Amino acid sequence: MNKDSEFILSEANRCLLCKNAKCQMKCPINTEIPEVIKLYREGEVHKAGEILFKNNPLSAICSIICPHENQCKGNCIKGIKGEPIEFYEIENYISEEYLKNLSFEPEKKLKDRIAIVGSGPAGITIAFILAQKGYKVTIFEKNEKIGGVLRYGIPEFRLPKNILDRIQELLIQLGVKIRPSTLIGPVLTIDKLFEDGYKAIFIGTGVWNPRKLNIKGESFGNAHYAIDYLKSPSVYNLGKKVVVIGAGNTAMDSARTAKRHGADDVTIVYRKGFEDMAATKHEIEEAKEEGIKFELYKAPLEIVDEGLILRETEKVVNEKGESKIIDKEGSEALYECESIIIAISQAPKNVIVVNNAGFMTANGLLVTHKGQTTREGVFASGDVVTGSKTVVQAIADAKIVAEAMDEYCNKLNSINNDI
Ligand code: FAD
């Protein structure tokens, strides 16, 4: 995946190794960018890789899919007058080298049993940290393979899945047990996990319920939800002309995937403009380069057999400079297409909450305090707590929760020892 070593070295040599590096400060997981680049320049690739991995066990993945333009690259001092350093290319090179050679010996004397529900970036991070602390970790994953959105959302052309296979190997070396195709909630309940002796449970189940458009025709055979489509695009027969509704990364990924699966005319429909899109500029540019078309300032009104009825919208700005989008009545027109993919965000599935007592939610998201849910001994983080965010944010939050879980188990053990 990474660029050649000549480019990496010249990029590293351009770095000013700032003392109060803004790139590091604006990285959600506070990657020690100057230190890593310094070590790399000195030929200490292994040491640099170790720092990256200890801080972020998924640094090889973040180096590929983080929104760098808002983080390290967007805050590089060199970018003020010229080209910013592409640290993520250096990070990718070092992290992949490090992962290739990394190996673990499982702990001999194991501590308490920990259950991790969900193997997205949040669950994987908790597993790495707690297994390295000597806990007996089991991951429960409802899909066949680990990775969450990294495996079943972000397409292969953006993120090669062999990195996740390597991550799985390392988890297994650490002694982590993985139960694939196992849904926690209705049959294996939270109570059952505690009964079987798990000391603490982590929920990192993400957001997998598509949000509805709430328009007529949404249940028709030509309409699909992006989060379902991206899981297994090859089983869909979308036809040649496809519309994607939405403007986040999920919409860009769906449009680009549809193009790769045989659609030759793919259009993104959005009720606002490019400047309002949630997708990164990079993703939008890539989509444009691949021939994805955009119908902006258009809102979907109804799905029909022939396609989609759209109404034009308009941005109006008041005297205070505040803008809002209004519909232009009477501008309705049919946009002909064979299939429509709806990609307007996701919410959590409530399978754990409805089948297990004691969880408080707000707008469907789990309520937590310092990582602990309203149920004793059950912790949570990632998208199921924050709503759709980023991979690096899920990892950063999970690091804090892993420490809270360790503290919780230690406290429980010291109370039990005192009795
Ligand atoms: P998830 O990754 O959603 O993982 C949750 C896991 O829990 C899943 O494997 C699921 O199967 C499992 N699970 C759910 N319920 C149960 C249950 N009851 N029992 C057992 N297992 C269960 N972020 C970026 O930083 N960069 C990007 O480029 C980017 N692109 C994206 C593209 C798409 C299409 C999507 C949908 C999101 C994207 N994101 C991106 C967001 C990012 O992927 C998420 O913020 C991140 O994956 C959240 O991690 P998580 O561990 O909380 O949840």
Tab-separated table of C-alpha atoms and ligand atoms in Angstrom:
chain	number	residue	atom	x	y	z
A	1	MET	CA	0.000	0.000	0.000
A	2	ASN	CA	2.723	2.431	0.968
A	3	LYS	CA	4.746	4.617	-1.388
A	4	ASP	CA	8.391	3.818	-2.154
A	5	SER	CA	11.049	4.269	0.509
A	6	GLU	CA	12.744	7.101	-1.421
A	7	PHE	CA	9.584	9.210	-1.203
A	8	ILE	CA	9.128	8.305	2.472
A	9	LEU	CA	12.683	9.366	3.319
A	10	SER	CA	12.475	12.644	1.420
A	11	GLU	CA	9.138	13.386	3.108
A	12	ALA	CA	10.683	12.619	6.535
A	13	ASN	CA	13.656	14.850	5.743
A	14	ARG	CA	11.365	17.790	4.957
A	15	CYS	CA	9.879	17.684	8.485
A	16	LEU	CA	10.931	20.537	10.789
A	17	LEU	CA	10.479	18.335	13.913
A	18	CYS	CA	8.520	21.157	15.585
A	19	LYS	CA	8.705	21.303	19.406
A	20	ASN	CA	4.997	21.975	19.918
A	21	ALA	CA	3.937	20.164	16.792
A	22	LYS	CA	0.432	21.159	15.717
A	23	CYS	CA	0.141	17.983	13.644
A	24	GLN	CA	0.484	15.943	16.838
A	25	MET	CA	-1.850	18.167	18.848
A	26	LYS	CA	-4.571	17.881	16.213
A	27	CYS	CA	-4.248	14.112	15.965
A	28	PRO	CA	-7.164	12.658	17.990
A	29	ILE	CA	-4.847	9.971	19.372
A	30	ASN	CA	-1.885	12.313	19.876
A	31	THR	CA	0.533	10.362	17.658
A	32	GLU	CA	4.108	11.345	18.518
A	33	ILE	CA	4.792	12.568	15.004
A	34	PRO	CA	8.128	14.443	15.437
A	35	GLU	CA	9.585	11.639	17.605
A	36	VAL	CA	8.547	8.967	15.107
A	37	ILE	CA	9.989	10.914	12.168
A	38	LYS	CA	13.226	11.575	14.089
A	39	LEU	CA	13.676	7.863	14.847
A	40	TYR	CA	12.889	6.948	11.265
A	41	ARG	CA	15.512	9.394	9.981
A	42	GLU	CA	18.042	7.799	12.351
A	43	GLY	CA	17.250	4.402	10.850
A	44	GLU	CA	15.373	3.228	13.963
A	45	VAL	CA	12.354	1.916	12.068
A	46	HIS	CA	11.554	-0.746	14.665
A	47	LYS	CA	11.591	1.739	17.561
A	48	ALA	CA	9.443	4.145	15.566
A	49	GLY	CA	7.002	1.305	14.810
A	50	GLU	CA	6.890	0.318	18.464
A	51	ILE	CA	5.915	3.855	19.504
A	52	LEU	CA	3.178	3.927	16.865
A	53	PHE	CA	1.787	0.501	17.780
A	54	LYS	CA	1.828	1.127	21.534
A	55	ASN	CA	-0.076	4.355	21.054
A	56	ASN	CA	-2.446	2.966	18.449
A	57	PRO	CA	-2.584	-0.756	17.629
A	58	LEU	CA	-4.379	0.130	14.383
A	59	SER	CA	-1.894	2.786	13.231
A	60	ALA	CA	-1.350	0.822	9.980
A	61	ILE	CA	-5.068	1.300	9.274
A	62	CYS	CA	-5.373	4.899	10.472
A	63	SER	CA	-2.450	5.819	8.223
A	64	ILE	CA	-4.660	4.858	5.278
A	65	ILE	CA	-8.167	5.982	6.179
A	66	CYS	CA	-7.934	8.844	8.694
A	67	PRO	CA	-9.228	12.213	7.439
A	68	HIS	CA	-5.626	13.481	7.262
A	69	GLU	CA	-6.597	16.775	5.676
A	70	ASN	CA	-8.284	17.794	8.961
A	71	GLN	CA	-5.627	16.235	11.175
A	72	CYS	CA	-1.850	15.770	10.641
A	73	LYS	CA	-1.611	16.953	7.043
A	74	GLY	CA	-4.059	19.822	7.511
A	75	ASN	CA	-2.085	21.133	10.486
A	76	CYS	CA	1.478	20.768	9.209
A	77	ILE	CA	3.344	24.071	9.508
A	78	LYS	CA	4.929	23.445	6.092
A	79	GLY	CA	1.457	23.626	4.585
A	80	ILE	CA	1.140	27.352	5.338
A	81	LYS	CA	3.450	28.401	2.535
A	82	GLY	CA	3.956	25.185	0.600
A	83	GLU	CA	3.281	21.478	0.583
A	84	PRO	CA	2.445	19.905	3.982
A	85	ILE	CA	4.298	16.758	5.040
A	86	GLU	CA	2.379	13.579	4.269
A	87	PHE	CA	3.090	12.002	7.648
A	88	TYR	CA	0.505	9.280	7.085
A	89	GLU	CA	2.646	7.855	4.259
A	90	ILE	CA	5.601	7.639	6.659
A	91	GLU	CA	3.337	6.154	9.343
A	92	ASN	CA	1.987	3.590	6.900
A	93	TYR	CA	5.455	2.491	5.840
A	94	ILE	CA	6.738	2.150	9.414
A	95	SER	CA	3.566	0.502	10.757
A	96	GLU	CA	3.391	-2.100	8.004
A	97	GLU	CA	7.084	-2.969	8.478
A	98	TYR	CA	6.538	-3.251	12.224
A	99	LEU	CA	3.431	-5.423	11.899
A	100	LYS	CA	5.256	-7.811	9.558
A	101	ASN	CA	7.824	-8.627	12.241
A	102	LEU	CA	5.695	-8.352	15.364
A	103	SER	CA	4.911	-11.449	17.405
A	104	PHE	CA	3.535	-12.104	20.872
A	105	GLU	CA	3.816	-14.795	23.497
A	106	PRO	CA	0.565	-15.291	25.406
A	107	GLU	CA	0.659	-14.486	29.128
A	108	LYS	CA	1.136	-17.631	31.202
A	109	LYS	CA	-0.743	-16.558	34.341
A	110	LEU	CA	-4.053	-15.131	33.272
A	111	LYS	CA	-6.149	-12.581	35.120
A	112	ASP	CA	-9.942	-12.144	34.980
A	113	ARG	CA	-12.175	-13.084	32.072
A	114	ILE	CA	-13.275	-10.169	29.868
A	115	ALA	CA	-15.985	-10.229	27.171
A	116	ILE	CA	-15.770	-7.911	24.188
A	117	VAL	CA	-18.927	-7.574	22.121
A	118	GLY	CA	-18.120	-6.321	18.625
A	119	SER	CA	-14.780	-6.458	16.810
A	120	GLY	CA	-14.639	-3.025	15.200
A	121	PRO	CA	-11.753	-0.651	15.956
A	122	ALA	CA	-13.111	-0.070	19.484
A	123	GLY	CA	-13.339	-3.784	20.371
A	124	ILE	CA	-9.980	-4.628	18.781
A	125	THR	CA	-8.245	-1.849	20.726
A	126	ILE	CA	-9.716	-3.021	24.049
A	127	ALA	CA	-8.677	-6.599	23.194
A	128	PHE	CA	-5.050	-5.622	22.485
A	129	ILE	CA	-4.712	-3.552	25.648
A	130	LEU	CA	-6.411	-5.952	28.063
A	131	ALA	CA	-4.808	-9.094	26.602
A	132	GLN	CA	-1.388	-7.463	26.971
A	133	LYS	CA	-2.254	-6.726	30.597
A	134	GLY	CA	-2.861	-10.461	31.066
A	135	TYR	CA	-6.666	-10.656	30.931
A	136	LYS	CA	-8.430	-13.669	29.462
A	137	VAL	CA	-10.195	-11.989	26.560
A	138	THR	CA	-13.016	-13.330	24.389
A	139	ILE	CA	-14.343	-11.350	21.418
A	140	PHE	CA	-17.924	-12.016	20.286
A	141	GLU	CA	-18.596	-10.924	16.713
A	142	LYS	CA	-21.885	-11.362	14.900
A	143	ASN	CA	-20.198	-11.364	11.482
A	144	GLU	CA	-17.933	-14.086	10.115
A	145	LYS	CA	-14.784	-11.998	10.394
A	146	ILE	CA	-13.418	-9.319	12.676
A	147	GLY	CA	-13.114	-5.637	11.753
A	148	GLY	CA	-16.590	-4.075	11.881
A	149	VAL	CA	-16.845	-1.204	9.398
A	150	LEU	CA	-13.181	-1.725	8.495
A	151	ARG	CA	-14.136	-5.116	7.045
A	152	TYR	CA	-17.801	-4.746	6.030
A	153	GLY	CA	-18.166	-1.041	5.260
A	154	ILE	CA	-14.995	0.529	3.875
A	155	PRO	CA	-14.334	-1.100	0.499
A	156	GLU	CA	-11.203	-3.102	-0.351
A	157	PHE	CA	-10.035	-0.470	-2.856
A	158	ARG	CA	-9.658	1.969	0.055
A	159	LEU	CA	-8.480	-0.434	2.748
A	160	PRO	CA	-6.845	-3.806	1.987
A	161	LYS	CA	-8.390	-6.397	4.269
A	162	ASN	CA	-5.167	-8.398	4.688
A	163	ILE	CA	-4.179	-5.894	7.400
A	164	LEU	CA	-7.167	-7.104	9.428
A	165	ASP	CA	-6.125	-10.723	8.909
A	166	ARG	CA	-2.708	-9.831	10.328
A	167	ILE	CA	-4.354	-8.052	13.277
A	168	GLN	CA	-6.422	-11.194	13.918
A	169	GLU	CA	-3.263	-13.366	13.893
A	170	LEU	CA	-1.666	-11.095	16.488
A	171	LEU	CA	-4.745	-11.153	18.722
A	172	ILE	CA	-4.754	-14.948	18.597
A	173	GLN	CA	-1.032	-15.024	19.460
A	174	LEU	CA	-1.887	-12.932	22.493
A	175	GLY	CA	-4.334	-15.616	23.588
A	176	VAL	CA	-7.508	-13.743	22.615
A	177	LYS	CA	-10.389	-16.102	21.812
A	178	ILE	CA	-12.621	-15.046	18.918
A	179	ARG	CA	-16.197	-16.286	18.551
A	180	PRO	CA	-17.344	-15.355	15.046
A	181	SER	CA	-20.978	-15.426	13.876
A	182	THR	CA	-22.126	-14.938	17.471
A	183	LEU	CA	-24.746	-12.335	18.248
A	184	ILE	CA	-24.811	-11.162	21.851
A	185	GLY	CA	-28.201	-10.075	23.169
A	186	PRO	CA	-31.139	-12.417	22.699
A	187	VAL	CA	-29.627	-15.899	23.293
A	188	LEU	CA	-26.237	-15.264	24.810
A	189	THR	CA	-27.337	-12.475	27.121
A	190	ILE	CA	-25.325	-10.087	29.280
A	191	ASP	CA	-26.606	-11.957	32.370
A	192	LYS	CA	-25.316	-15.237	30.912
A	193	LEU	CA	-21.854	-13.741	30.372
A	194	PHE	CA	-21.707	-12.612	34.000
A	195	GLU	CA	-23.046	-15.996	35.191
A	196	ASP	CA	-20.210	-17.683	33.306
A	197	GLY	CA	-17.686	-15.593	35.187
A	198	TYR	CA	-16.800	-12.678	32.946
A	199	LYS	CA	-15.661	-9.927	35.307
A	200	ALA	CA	-16.347	-7.039	32.930
A	201	ILE	CA	-17.990	-6.687	29.537
A	202	PHE	CA	-17.222	-4.215	26.761
A	203	ILE	CA	-19.835	-3.224	24.172
A	204	GLY	CA	-18.467	-1.801	20.931
A	205	THR	CA	-21.293	-2.675	18.591
A	206	GLY	CA	-21.258	0.414	16.383
A	207	VAL	CA	-24.147	1.813	14.348
A	208	TRP	CA	-25.634	-0.621	11.847
A	209	ASN	CA	-29.255	0.480	11.468
A	210	PRO	CA	-29.695	2.647	8.372
A	211	ARG	CA	-31.589	5.880	8.949
A	212	LYS	CA	-34.729	6.150	6.845
A	213	LEU	CA	-35.472	8.932	4.398
A	214	ASN	CA	-39.124	8.674	5.397
A	215	ILE	CA	-40.390	9.147	1.864
A	216	LYS	CA	-42.924	7.157	-0.155
A	217	GLY	CA	-41.518	4.156	-2.038
A	218	GLU	CA	-38.600	3.532	0.328
A	219	SER	CA	-39.602	-0.145	0.588
A	220	PHE	CA	-39.628	-0.697	-3.193
A	221	GLY	CA	-37.345	-3.276	-4.816
A	222	ASN	CA	-35.178	-0.633	-6.478
A	223	ALA	CA	-34.199	1.019	-3.156
A	224	HIS	CA	-31.375	-0.188	-0.895
A	225	TYR	CA	-29.590	1.039	2.219
A	226	ALA	CA	-25.884	1.794	1.814
A	227	ILE	CA	-24.745	0.090	5.009
A	228	ASP	CA	-26.390	-3.177	3.831
A	229	TYR	CA	-25.172	-2.764	0.253
A	230	LEU	CA	-21.526	-2.224	1.212
A	231	LYS	CA	-21.494	-5.438	3.249
A	232	SER	CA	-21.913	-7.597	0.138
A	233	PRO	CA	-22.191	-5.492	-3.045
A	234	SER	CA	-21.787	-8.468	-5.384
A	235	VAL	CA	-25.195	-9.915	-4.394
A	236	TYR	CA	-27.059	-6.796	-5.632
A	237	ASN	CA	-28.313	-6.278	-9.157
A	238	LEU	CA	-28.394	-2.499	-9.382
A	239	GLY	CA	-28.493	-2.073	-13.147
A	240	LYS	CA	-26.539	0.501	-15.127
A	241	LYS	CA	-27.941	3.776	-13.803
A	242	VAL	CA	-27.716	4.283	-10.048
A	243	VAL	CA	-28.453	7.184	-7.711
A	244	VAL	CA	-26.891	7.475	-4.255
A	245	ILE	CA	-28.594	9.787	-1.753
A	246	GLY	CA	-26.256	11.347	0.839
A	247	ALA	CA	-22.877	13.046	1.027
A	248	GLY	CA	-20.766	11.339	3.691
A	249	ASN	CA	-18.028	8.741	3.294
A	250	THR	CA	-20.704	6.023	3.178
A	251	ALA	CA	-22.285	7.695	0.139
A	252	MET	CA	-18.913	8.104	-1.638
A	253	ASP	CA	-17.982	4.482	-0.873
A	254	SER	CA	-21.351	3.238	-2.172
A	255	ALA	CA	-21.127	5.270	-5.381
A	256	ARG	CA	-17.559	4.167	-6.104
A	257	THR	CA	-18.405	0.547	-5.269
A	258	ALA	CA	-21.472	0.582	-7.561
A	259	LYS	CA	-19.250	1.832	-10.379
A	260	ARG	CA	-16.833	-1.031	-9.805
A	261	HIS	CA	-19.728	-3.526	-9.833
A	262	GLY	CA	-21.037	-2.683	-13.266
A	263	ALA	CA	-23.063	0.544	-12.992
A	264	ASP	CA	-21.790	2.951	-15.629
A	265	ASP	CA	-23.822	6.000	-14.626
A	266	VAL	CA	-23.683	6.789	-10.907
A	267	THR	CA	-24.967	10.065	-9.464
A	268	ILE	CA	-24.830	11.401	-5.933
A	269	VAL	CA	-27.903	13.432	-4.995
A	270	TYR	CA	-27.545	15.919	-2.151
A	271	ARG	CA	-29.795	18.686	-0.868
A	272	LYS	CA	-26.882	21.054	-0.173
A	273	GLY	CA	-23.567	21.976	-1.873
A	274	PHE	CA	-20.043	20.511	-2.004
A	275	GLU	CA	-18.921	22.743	0.874
A	276	ASP	CA	-21.539	21.159	3.192
A	277	MET	CA	-20.610	17.535	2.498
A	278	ALA	CA	-19.515	15.331	5.414
A	279	ALA	CA	-17.175	13.255	3.217
A	280	THR	CA	-13.532	14.327	3.169
A	281	LYS	CA	-12.368	16.485	0.261
A	282	HIS	CA	-10.082	13.634	-0.718
A	283	GLU	CA	-12.990	11.188	-1.008
A	284	ILE	CA	-15.038	13.684	-3.032
A	285	GLU	CA	-12.123	14.272	-5.408
A	286	GLU	CA	-11.558	10.541	-5.857
A	287	ALA	CA	-15.264	10.072	-6.624
A	288	LYS	CA	-15.158	12.865	-9.214
A	289	GLU	CA	-12.039	11.392	-10.823
A	290	GLU	CA	-13.835	8.065	-11.155
A	291	GLY	CA	-16.683	9.702	-13.044
A	292	ILE	CA	-19.280	9.876	-10.264
A	293	LYS	CA	-21.751	12.655	-11.087
A	294	PHE	CA	-23.323	15.066	-8.608
A	295	GLU	CA	-26.837	16.504	-8.516
A	296	LEU	CA	-26.597	19.192	-5.847
A	297	TYR	CA	-29.372	21.244	-4.234
A	298	LYS	CA	-31.888	18.493	-4.960
A	299	ALA	CA	-33.997	16.721	-2.321
A	300	PRO	CA	-35.617	13.290	-2.775
A	301	LEU	CA	-39.419	13.380	-2.528
A	302	GLU	CA	-40.539	9.926	-3.618
A	303	ILE	CA	-39.116	6.651	-4.958
A	304	VAL	CA	-41.044	5.306	-7.949
A	305	ASP	CA	-40.474	2.335	-10.256
A	306	GLU	CA	-38.882	4.597	-12.874
A	307	GLY	CA	-36.486	6.291	-10.451
A	308	LEU	CA	-36.638	9.152	-8.038
A	309	ILE	CA	-38.763	12.296	-7.819
A	310	LEU	CA	-36.497	15.187	-6.875
A	311	ARG	CA	-37.314	18.694	-5.791
A	312	GLU	CA	-34.854	21.563	-6.156
A	313	THR	CA	-33.608	23.305	-3.023
A	314	GLU	CA	-31.983	26.654	-2.455
A	315	LYS	CA	-29.588	28.109	0.110
A	316	VAL	CA	-30.905	31.350	1.553
A	317	VAL	CA	-28.849	33.615	3.813
A	318	ASN	CA	-30.500	36.039	6.275
A	319	GLU	CA	-29.248	39.485	7.448
A	320	LYS	CA	-27.236	37.824	10.261
A	321	GLY	CA	-25.372	35.747	7.695
A	322	GLU	CA	-27.106	32.514	8.822
A	323	SER	CA	-27.973	30.172	5.984
A	324	LYS	CA	-30.706	27.588	5.607
A	325	ILE	CA	-31.879	25.253	2.860
A	326	ILE	CA	-35.412	25.679	1.557
A	327	ASP	CA	-37.359	23.567	-0.931
A	328	LYS	CA	-38.444	25.183	-4.210
A	329	GLU	CA	-42.131	24.261	-4.488
A	330	GLY	CA	-43.222	23.325	-8.000
A	331	SER	CA	-39.722	22.250	-9.142
A	332	GLU	CA	-40.445	18.498	-8.814
A	333	ALA	CA	-39.154	16.281	-11.622
A	334	LEU	CA	-38.477	12.596	-12.215
A	335	TYR	CA	-34.809	11.541	-12.238
A	336	GLU	CA	-34.771	8.260	-14.085
A	337	CYS	CA	-32.570	5.491	-12.699
A	338	GLU	CA	-32.651	1.749	-12.089
A	339	SER	CA	-31.617	1.710	-8.421
A	340	ILE	CA	-31.373	4.044	-5.474
A	341	ILE	CA	-28.937	3.651	-2.576
A	342	ILE	CA	-29.830	5.540	0.597
A	343	ALA	CA	-26.765	6.687	2.537
A	344	ILE	CA	-27.930	9.285	5.035
A	345	SER	CA	-26.307	7.883	8.211
A	346	GLN	CA	-26.829	5.116	10.723
A	347	ALA	CA	-28.045	4.476	14.276
A	348	PRO	CA	-27.314	1.553	16.645
A	349	LYS	CA	-29.304	-1.678	16.448
A	350	ASN	CA	-31.015	-2.175	19.808
A	351	VAL	CA	-30.667	-5.958	20.126
A	352	ILE	CA	-28.681	-5.767	23.373
A	353	VAL	CA	-30.743	-3.013	24.955
A	354	VAL	CA	-34.164	-4.624	24.325
A	355	ASN	CA	-33.075	-8.075	25.486
A	356	ASN	CA	-31.078	-7.055	28.547
A	357	ALA	CA	-32.217	-4.887	31.458
A	358	GLY	CA	-30.412	-1.894	32.903
A	359	PHE	CA	-29.141	0.057	29.881
A	360	MET	CA	-29.979	3.723	29.498
A	361	THR	CA	-29.910	5.204	26.003
A	362	ALA	CA	-30.230	8.671	24.493
A	363	ASN	CA	-31.378	8.800	20.856
A	364	GLY	CA	-30.607	5.088	20.683
A	365	LEU	CA	-26.972	5.566	21.760
A	366	LEU	CA	-25.683	3.934	24.952
A	367	VAL	CA	-25.286	6.359	27.831
A	368	THR	CA	-21.934	6.005	29.607
A	369	HIS	CA	-20.029	7.733	32.385
A	370	LYS	CA	-16.254	7.388	32.098
A	371	GLY	CA	-16.866	4.434	29.808
A	372	GLN	CA	-19.212	2.609	32.197
A	373	THR	CA	-22.785	2.054	31.008
A	374	THR	CA	-25.722	2.276	33.407
A	375	ARG	CA	-25.230	-1.460	34.013
A	376	GLU	CA	-22.621	-2.408	36.601
A	377	GLY	CA	-19.524	-3.959	35.046
A	378	VAL	CA	-20.572	-3.204	31.458
A	379	PHE	CA	-18.493	-0.661	29.557
A	380	ALA	CA	-18.947	0.797	26.081
A	381	SER	CA	-17.381	3.155	23.565
A	382	GLY	CA	-17.063	3.780	19.836
A	383	ASP	CA	-19.941	4.652	17.529
A	384	VAL	CA	-22.552	2.947	19.758
A	385	VAL	CA	-21.856	5.704	22.311
A	386	THR	CA	-20.874	8.692	20.158
A	387	GLY	CA	-22.832	8.015	16.970
A	388	SER	CA	-20.996	7.799	13.643
A	389	LYS	CA	-17.506	9.272	14.088
A	390	THR	CA	-14.086	8.144	12.886
A	391	VAL	CA	-11.878	5.092	13.323
A	392	VAL	CA	-9.183	7.031	15.172
A	393	GLN	CA	-11.780	8.502	17.565
A	394	ALA	CA	-13.123	5.006	18.317
A	395	ILE	CA	-9.556	3.850	19.098
A	396	ALA	CA	-8.715	6.909	21.213
A	397	ASP	CA	-11.883	6.500	23.307
A	398	ALA	CA	-11.365	2.730	23.641
A	399	LYS	CA	-7.884	3.286	25.097
A	400	ILE	CA	-9.409	5.271	27.960
A	401	VAL	CA	-12.162	2.686	28.507
A	402	ALA	CA	-9.629	-0.185	28.598
A	403	GLU	CA	-7.868	1.547	31.503
A	404	ALA	CA	-11.241	2.080	33.243
A	405	MET	CA	-12.043	-1.643	32.854
A	406	ASP	CA	-8.647	-2.618	34.289
A	407	GLU	CA	-9.192	-0.285	37.233
A	408	TYR	CA	-12.708	-1.708	37.751
A	409	CYS	CA	-11.458	-5.326	37.834
A	410	ASN	CA	-8.575	-4.456	40.171
A	411	LYS	CA	-10.946	-2.670	42.551
A	412	LEU	CA	-13.385	-5.583	42.521
A	413	ASN	CA	-10.565	-8.015	43.272
A	414	SER	CA	-9.180	-5.931	46.107
A	415	ILE	CA	-12.679	-5.713	47.695
A	416	ASN	CA	-13.087	-9.503	47.355
A	417	ASN	CA	-9.620	-10.067	48.876
A	418	ASP	CA	-10.551	-7.876	51.855
A	419	ILE	CA	-13.710	-9.870	52.589
B	1	FAD	P1	-17.927	-0.833	14.177
B	1	FAD	O1	-16.771	-0.638	13.288
B	1	FAD	O2	-19.269	-0.572	13.638
B	1	FAD	O3	-17.877	-2.321	14.748
B	1	FAD	C1	-18.926	-2.851	15.512
B	1	FAD	C2	-18.871	-4.365	15.463
B	1	FAD	O4	-19.807	-4.908	16.380
B	1	FAD	C3	-19.269	-4.932	14.099
B	1	FAD	O5	-18.302	-5.871	13.690
B	1	FAD	C4	-20.618	-5.604	14.344
B	1	FAD	O6	-20.854	-6.711	13.506
B	1	FAD	C5	-20.465	-6.033	15.789
B	1	FAD	N1	-21.736	-6.231	16.500
B	1	FAD	C6	-22.799	-5.383	16.502
B	1	FAD	N2	-23.756	-5.863	17.319
B	1	FAD	C7	-23.296	-7.037	17.838
B	1	FAD	C8	-23.833	-7.974	18.758
B	1	FAD	N3	-25.018	-7.783	19.335
B	1	FAD	N4	-23.108	-9.087	19.042
B	1	FAD	C9	-21.886	-9.291	18.470
B	1	FAD	N5	-21.318	-8.402	17.606
B	1	FAD	C10	-22.012	-7.282	17.308
B	1	FAD	N6	-13.963	6.523	9.588
B	1	FAD	C11	-12.726	6.987	9.277
B	1	FAD	O7	-11.957	7.358	10.176
B	1	FAD	N7	-12.289	7.023	7.970
B	1	FAD	C12	-13.062	6.586	6.947
B	1	FAD	O8	-12.635	6.625	5.804
B	1	FAD	C13	-14.358	6.058	7.249
B	1	FAD	N8	-15.144	5.566	6.266
B	1	FAD	C14	-16.337	4.999	6.582
B	1	FAD	C15	-17.082	4.398	5.569
B	1	FAD	C16	-18.292	3.786	5.877
B	1	FAD	C17	-19.056	3.124	4.789
B	1	FAD	C18	-18.790	3.809	7.214
B	1	FAD	C19	-20.118	3.175	7.554
B	1	FAD	C20	-18.061	4.409	8.230
B	1	FAD	C21	-16.822	4.988	7.933
B	1	FAD	N9	-16.023	5.558	8.930
B	1	FAD	C22	-14.781	6.045	8.619
B	1	FAD	C23	-16.465	5.539	10.339
B	1	FAD	C24	-15.769	4.424	11.148
B	1	FAD	O9	-15.650	3.267	10.383
B	1	FAD	C25	-16.487	4.144	12.465
B	1	FAD	O10	-16.512	5.348	13.197
B	1	FAD	C26	-15.780	3.042	13.284
B	1	FAD	O11	-15.692	1.835	12.556
B	1	FAD	C27	-16.501	2.799	14.607
B	1	FAD	O12	-15.893	1.716	15.259
B	1	FAD	P2	-16.686	0.797	16.309
B	1	FAD	O13	-15.708	-0.201	16.806
B	1	FAD	O14	-17.386	1.664	17.284
B	1	FAD	O15	-17.855	0.074	15.483
